[in-house]
């Protein structure tokens, strides 16, 4: 008995649906097979290493973004911040996290903010006497700044500035009494002071936060996508994913989670 015309049409329709589904699956797998590399340094609680494995709030966030957009994520070995910038400019890295937008960086990166502008806060040794509040007060002190941060002009023009590559290096300058104050993003400053106090159940504080804060509208933590990277073709999807996570409070939740983890690991 010959199959009827409707039966043949139904079989062809099912075949076309199966073919389309297979093609979509293959396309999704091919897209996910593309790997984007994020260039990071040691910057807890955002990015840090435990037994040579990258962890941190921004690693967790990028994994969520990669799953949503459809690519695999690889992480660089602990790489100096300045070198990460050069590699992004050359298209040798695809992503950077926890950096501030500047005119120079925006020439070779598209950047997406994941936080509101963050205040700068001063850290001093516990035995430091005084509460500098004005630029004149600060000019009397030896000041430690961190490479890659955005500072007010009165800090950058300071005659007694020492630059440190990372916040922990800045703390070592404080320990050695080479500087009087270290200026950091408020969240990082609070984390480092809290972590130092928790280490070994210290009975006396090692560092303290000074009261004054300084706010710059440009001081916005962002995720950067290299314009020379293949991933830049998906910048709109990445931006939408970041906006969704930000609206849901995911970045704050992840930062708090890793602050607690680090505190308990001491």
Short mmCIF file of C-alpha atoms in Angstrom, two decimals:
data_model
loop_
_atom_site.label_atom_id
_atom_site.label_comp_id
_atom_site.label_asym_id
_atom_site.label_seq_id
_atom_site.Cartn_x
_atom_site.Cartn_y
_atom_site.Cartn_z
CA UNK A 1 0.00 0.00 0.00
CA UNK A 2 1.43 3.39 -1.01
CA UNK A 3 1.71 6.08 1.71
CA UNK A 4 -0.85 8.86 1.39
CA UNK A 5 0.21 12.42 0.56
CA UNK A 6 -0.58 13.77 4.08
CA UNK A 7 1.55 11.00 5.61
CA UNK A 8 4.48 11.91 3.36
CA UNK A 9 4.07 15.60 4.23
CA UNK A 10 3.98 14.80 7.94
CA UNK A 11 7.15 12.73 7.69
CA UNK A 12 8.91 15.48 5.76
CA UNK A 13 7.83 18.08 8.32
CA UNK A 14 9.21 15.96 11.18
CA UNK A 15 12.44 15.47 9.25
CA UNK A 16 12.80 19.21 8.68
CA UNK A 17 12.16 19.91 12.37
CA UNK A 18 14.77 17.34 13.43
CA UNK A 19 17.27 18.76 10.92
CA UNK A 20 16.71 22.30 12.19
CA UNK A 21 17.07 21.19 15.80
CA UNK A 22 20.34 19.38 15.05
CA UNK A 23 21.69 22.42 13.20
CA UNK A 24 20.80 24.71 16.14
CA UNK A 25 22.47 22.34 18.57
CA UNK A 26 25.58 22.18 16.42
CA UNK A 27 25.62 25.98 16.17
CA UNK A 28 25.27 26.35 19.95
CA UNK A 29 28.04 23.81 20.58
CA UNK A 30 30.31 25.53 18.06
CA UNK A 31 29.67 28.88 19.72
CA UNK A 32 30.38 27.46 23.17
CA UNK A 33 33.55 25.86 21.83
CA UNK A 34 34.93 29.36 21.36
CA UNK A 35 36.96 30.27 24.42
CA UNK A 36 37.41 33.76 25.83
CA UNK A 37 40.33 34.43 28.17
CA UNK A 38 40.04 36.90 31.03
CA UNK A 39 43.27 38.55 32.16
CA UNK A 40 43.41 38.91 35.94
CA UNK A 41 45.76 39.64 38.79
CA UNK A 42 45.48 39.02 42.53
CA UNK A 43 42.76 41.45 43.64
CA UNK A 44 40.59 39.91 46.37
CA UNK A 45 37.66 39.61 46.79
CA UNK A 46 37.16 40.19 43.05
CA UNK A 47 39.89 37.89 41.70
CA UNK A 48 42.37 35.77 43.63
CA UNK A 49 44.06 32.39 43.56
CA UNK A 50 43.78 29.36 45.85
CA UNK A 51 46.18 26.51 45.02
CA UNK A 52 46.75 28.18 41.62
CA UNK A 53 43.02 28.07 40.88
CA UNK A 54 41.32 31.37 40.05
CA UNK A 55 38.46 32.34 42.33
CA UNK A 56 36.60 35.48 43.23
CA UNK A 57 33.37 37.38 42.79
CA UNK A 58 34.18 38.41 39.23
CA UNK A 59 35.21 34.89 38.20
CA UNK A 60 31.79 33.65 39.35
CA UNK A 61 30.06 36.53 37.55
CA UNK A 62 31.95 35.90 34.29
CA UNK A 63 31.01 32.22 34.39
CA UNK A 64 27.35 33.24 34.62
CA UNK A 65 27.79 35.66 31.71
CA UNK A 66 29.62 33.05 29.61
CA UNK A 67 26.85 30.50 30.19
CA UNK A 68 24.20 33.02 29.23
CA UNK A 69 25.94 34.39 26.13
CA UNK A 70 27.32 31.02 25.04
CA UNK A 71 31.12 30.77 25.22
CA UNK A 72 33.74 29.02 27.33
CA UNK A 73 35.84 30.92 29.85
CA UNK A 74 39.58 30.56 30.45
CA UNK A 75 41.60 32.50 33.02
CA UNK A 76 45.14 33.85 32.68
CA UNK A 77 47.80 33.01 35.21
CA UNK A 78 48.23 35.82 37.75
CA UNK A 79 49.20 38.63 35.35
CA UNK A 80 50.29 42.15 36.25
CA UNK A 81 47.58 44.74 35.65
CA UNK A 82 49.70 46.85 33.26
CA UNK A 83 50.56 43.76 31.21
CA UNK A 84 46.87 42.81 31.01
CA UNK A 85 46.14 46.24 29.54
CA UNK A 86 48.85 45.80 26.89
CA UNK A 87 47.55 42.34 25.99
CA UNK A 88 43.99 43.63 25.69
CA UNK A 89 45.19 46.39 23.40
CA UNK A 90 46.99 43.84 21.22
CA UNK A 91 43.99 41.50 21.14
CA UNK A 92 45.90 38.77 23.00
CA UNK A 93 43.30 38.75 25.80
CA UNK A 94 39.54 39.02 25.50
CA UNK A 95 38.30 40.29 28.86
CA UNK A 96 39.35 42.28 31.91
CA UNK A 97 37.42 42.90 35.11
CA UNK A 98 37.38 45.40 37.98
CA UNK A 99 38.91 48.29 36.08
CA UNK A 100 37.94 51.91 35.62
CA UNK A 101 37.04 53.45 32.26
CA UNK A 102 39.55 56.01 31.01
CA UNK A 103 39.72 57.68 27.58
CA UNK A 104 42.83 55.65 26.73
CA UNK A 105 41.27 52.29 27.69
CA UNK A 106 38.04 53.09 25.87
CA UNK A 107 40.04 53.32 22.64
CA UNK A 108 40.68 49.56 22.70
CA UNK A 109 37.94 48.24 25.01
CA UNK A 110 34.18 48.44 25.27
CA UNK A 111 33.43 48.70 28.98
CA UNK A 112 30.32 47.84 30.98
CA UNK A 113 29.85 49.15 34.53
CA UNK A 114 28.70 46.63 37.11
CA UNK A 115 28.56 49.02 40.09
CA UNK A 116 27.78 52.57 41.08
CA UNK A 117 30.70 55.03 41.40
CA UNK A 118 32.77 53.96 44.41
CA UNK A 119 34.40 56.24 46.93
CA UNK A 120 38.12 56.18 47.66
CA UNK A 121 39.11 55.55 51.28
CA UNK A 122 42.40 56.02 53.12
CA UNK A 123 44.07 53.22 55.07
CA UNK A 124 46.74 53.93 57.68
CA UNK A 125 48.68 52.01 60.28
CA UNK A 126 46.80 51.64 63.56
CA UNK A 127 49.30 53.95 65.29
CA UNK A 128 48.78 56.75 62.74
CA UNK A 129 47.74 59.97 64.48
CA UNK A 130 45.35 62.32 62.72
CA UNK A 131 42.39 62.45 60.34
CA UNK A 132 43.34 64.17 57.06
CA UNK A 133 40.25 65.66 55.44
CA UNK A 134 41.42 68.21 52.87
CA UNK A 135 43.91 68.28 50.02
CA UNK A 136 46.15 70.46 52.20
CA UNK A 137 46.14 67.82 54.93
CA UNK A 138 47.07 65.14 52.39
CA UNK A 139 49.91 67.21 50.94
CA UNK A 140 51.67 66.93 54.28
CA UNK A 141 51.72 63.13 54.09
CA UNK A 142 53.48 60.43 52.12
CA UNK A 143 50.78 58.83 49.99
CA UNK A 144 50.54 55.35 48.44
CA UNK A 145 48.51 54.93 45.26
CA UNK A 146 47.68 51.79 43.25
CA UNK A 147 48.40 51.45 39.53
CA UNK A 148 45.22 51.45 37.50
CA UNK A 149 43.05 53.36 39.97
CA UNK A 150 41.44 56.68 39.12
CA UNK A 151 42.42 59.35 41.66
CA UNK A 152 41.49 63.02 42.16
CA UNK A 153 44.06 65.48 40.76
CA UNK A 154 45.30 66.44 44.24
CA UNK A 155 46.45 62.85 44.75
CA UNK A 156 48.07 62.43 41.35
CA UNK A 157 49.98 65.73 41.62
CA UNK A 158 51.14 64.95 45.13
CA UNK A 159 54.93 65.47 45.47
CA UNK A 160 55.36 62.50 47.82
CA UNK A 161 53.54 59.68 46.00
CA UNK A 162 54.69 56.08 45.75
CA UNK A 163 52.90 53.84 43.26
CA UNK A 164 52.24 50.19 44.15
CA UNK A 165 51.23 47.51 41.63
CA UNK A 166 48.62 45.90 43.93
CA UNK A 167 46.81 46.75 47.19
CA UNK A 168 48.81 44.13 49.13
CA UNK A 169 52.02 45.77 47.93
CA UNK A 170 50.64 49.05 49.23
CA UNK A 171 50.12 47.49 52.65
CA UNK A 172 53.76 46.39 52.63
CA UNK A 173 54.72 50.03 52.04
CA UNK A 174 52.67 50.94 55.10
CA UNK A 175 54.35 48.18 57.11
CA UNK A 176 57.77 49.49 56.09
CA UNK A 177 56.67 53.05 56.99
CA UNK A 178 57.55 54.27 53.52
CA UNK A 179 54.09 55.85 53.27
CA UNK A 180 51.65 57.32 55.80
CA UNK A 181 48.38 56.53 54.03
CA UNK A 182 47.26 54.17 51.27
CA UNK A 183 44.33 55.23 49.08
CA UNK A 184 42.07 52.45 47.76
CA UNK A 185 38.52 51.83 46.59
CA UNK A 186 36.40 51.74 49.74
CA UNK A 187 35.31 48.11 49.35
CA UNK A 188 38.89 46.91 48.89
CA UNK A 189 40.17 49.07 51.77
CA UNK A 190 37.51 47.72 54.15
CA UNK A 191 38.20 44.14 53.05
CA UNK A 192 41.96 44.40 53.59
CA UNK A 193 41.61 46.02 57.02
CA UNK A 194 39.04 43.41 58.06
CA UNK A 195 41.17 40.55 56.70
CA UNK A 196 44.29 41.76 58.51
CA UNK A 197 42.37 42.04 61.79
CA UNK A 198 40.98 38.51 61.39
CA UNK A 199 44.34 36.93 60.55
CA UNK A 200 45.58 34.94 63.52
CA UNK A 201 42.81 36.44 65.71
CA UNK A 202 44.81 39.61 66.24
CA UNK A 203 43.99 41.31 69.54
CA UNK A 204 45.16 44.67 68.28
CA UNK A 205 44.40 46.22 64.92
CA UNK A 206 47.20 46.48 62.38
CA UNK A 207 45.54 49.01 60.10
CA UNK A 208 42.60 51.36 60.32
CA UNK A 209 40.26 53.13 57.94
CA UNK A 210 40.35 56.92 58.10
CA UNK A 211 37.03 58.74 58.00
CA UNK A 212 37.40 60.90 54.91
CA UNK A 213 36.22 59.62 51.53
CA UNK A 214 36.73 60.99 48.03
CA UNK A 215 34.27 60.33 45.22
CA UNK A 216 34.98 60.49 41.50
CA UNK A 217 32.15 59.81 39.06
CA UNK A 218 34.64 58.02 36.77
CA UNK A 219 35.53 55.57 39.55
CA UNK A 220 33.14 52.87 38.35
CA UNK A 221 34.13 49.21 38.41
CA UNK A 222 33.66 47.78 34.93
CA UNK A 223 34.14 44.71 32.75
CA UNK A 224 36.11 45.36 29.56
CA UNK A 225 35.85 43.52 26.23
CA UNK A 226 38.82 43.96 23.90
CA UNK A 227 37.83 45.56 20.59
CA UNK A 228 40.49 43.43 18.86
CA UNK A 229 38.91 40.22 20.20
CA UNK A 230 36.45 37.95 18.39
CA UNK A 231 34.30 38.29 21.53
CA UNK A 232 33.67 41.95 20.74
CA UNK A 233 31.14 40.75 18.17
CA UNK A 234 28.97 39.69 21.12
CA UNK A 235 29.39 42.87 23.14
CA UNK A 236 25.67 43.68 23.05
CA UNK A 237 24.78 40.27 24.50
CA UNK A 238 27.48 40.65 27.14
CA UNK A 239 26.26 44.13 28.04
CA UNK A 240 22.69 42.88 28.37
CA UNK A 241 23.82 40.01 30.60
CA UNK A 242 25.83 42.37 32.84
CA UNK A 243 22.86 44.75 33.10
CA UNK A 244 20.56 41.89 34.12
CA UNK A 245 22.98 40.60 36.79
CA UNK A 246 23.50 44.14 38.09
CA UNK A 247 19.75 44.80 38.33
CA UNK A 248 19.32 41.52 40.23
CA UNK A 249 22.03 42.49 42.75
CA UNK A 250 24.21 39.53 41.77
CA UNK A 251 27.51 41.43 41.81
CA UNK A 252 26.95 42.69 45.38
CA UNK A 253 25.91 39.20 46.47
CA UNK A 254 29.02 37.59 44.98
CA UNK A 255 31.37 40.20 46.45
CA UNK A 256 29.88 39.68 49.92
CA UNK A 257 30.08 35.89 49.50
CA UNK A 258 33.80 36.00 48.72
CA UNK A 259 34.52 38.52 51.48
CA UNK A 260 33.02 36.04 53.96
CA UNK A 261 34.91 33.11 52.41
CA UNK A 262 38.22 34.92 52.63
CA UNK A 263 37.57 36.00 56.22
CA UNK A 264 36.88 32.41 57.26
CA UNK A 265 39.89 31.05 55.37
CA UNK A 266 42.34 32.98 57.52
#
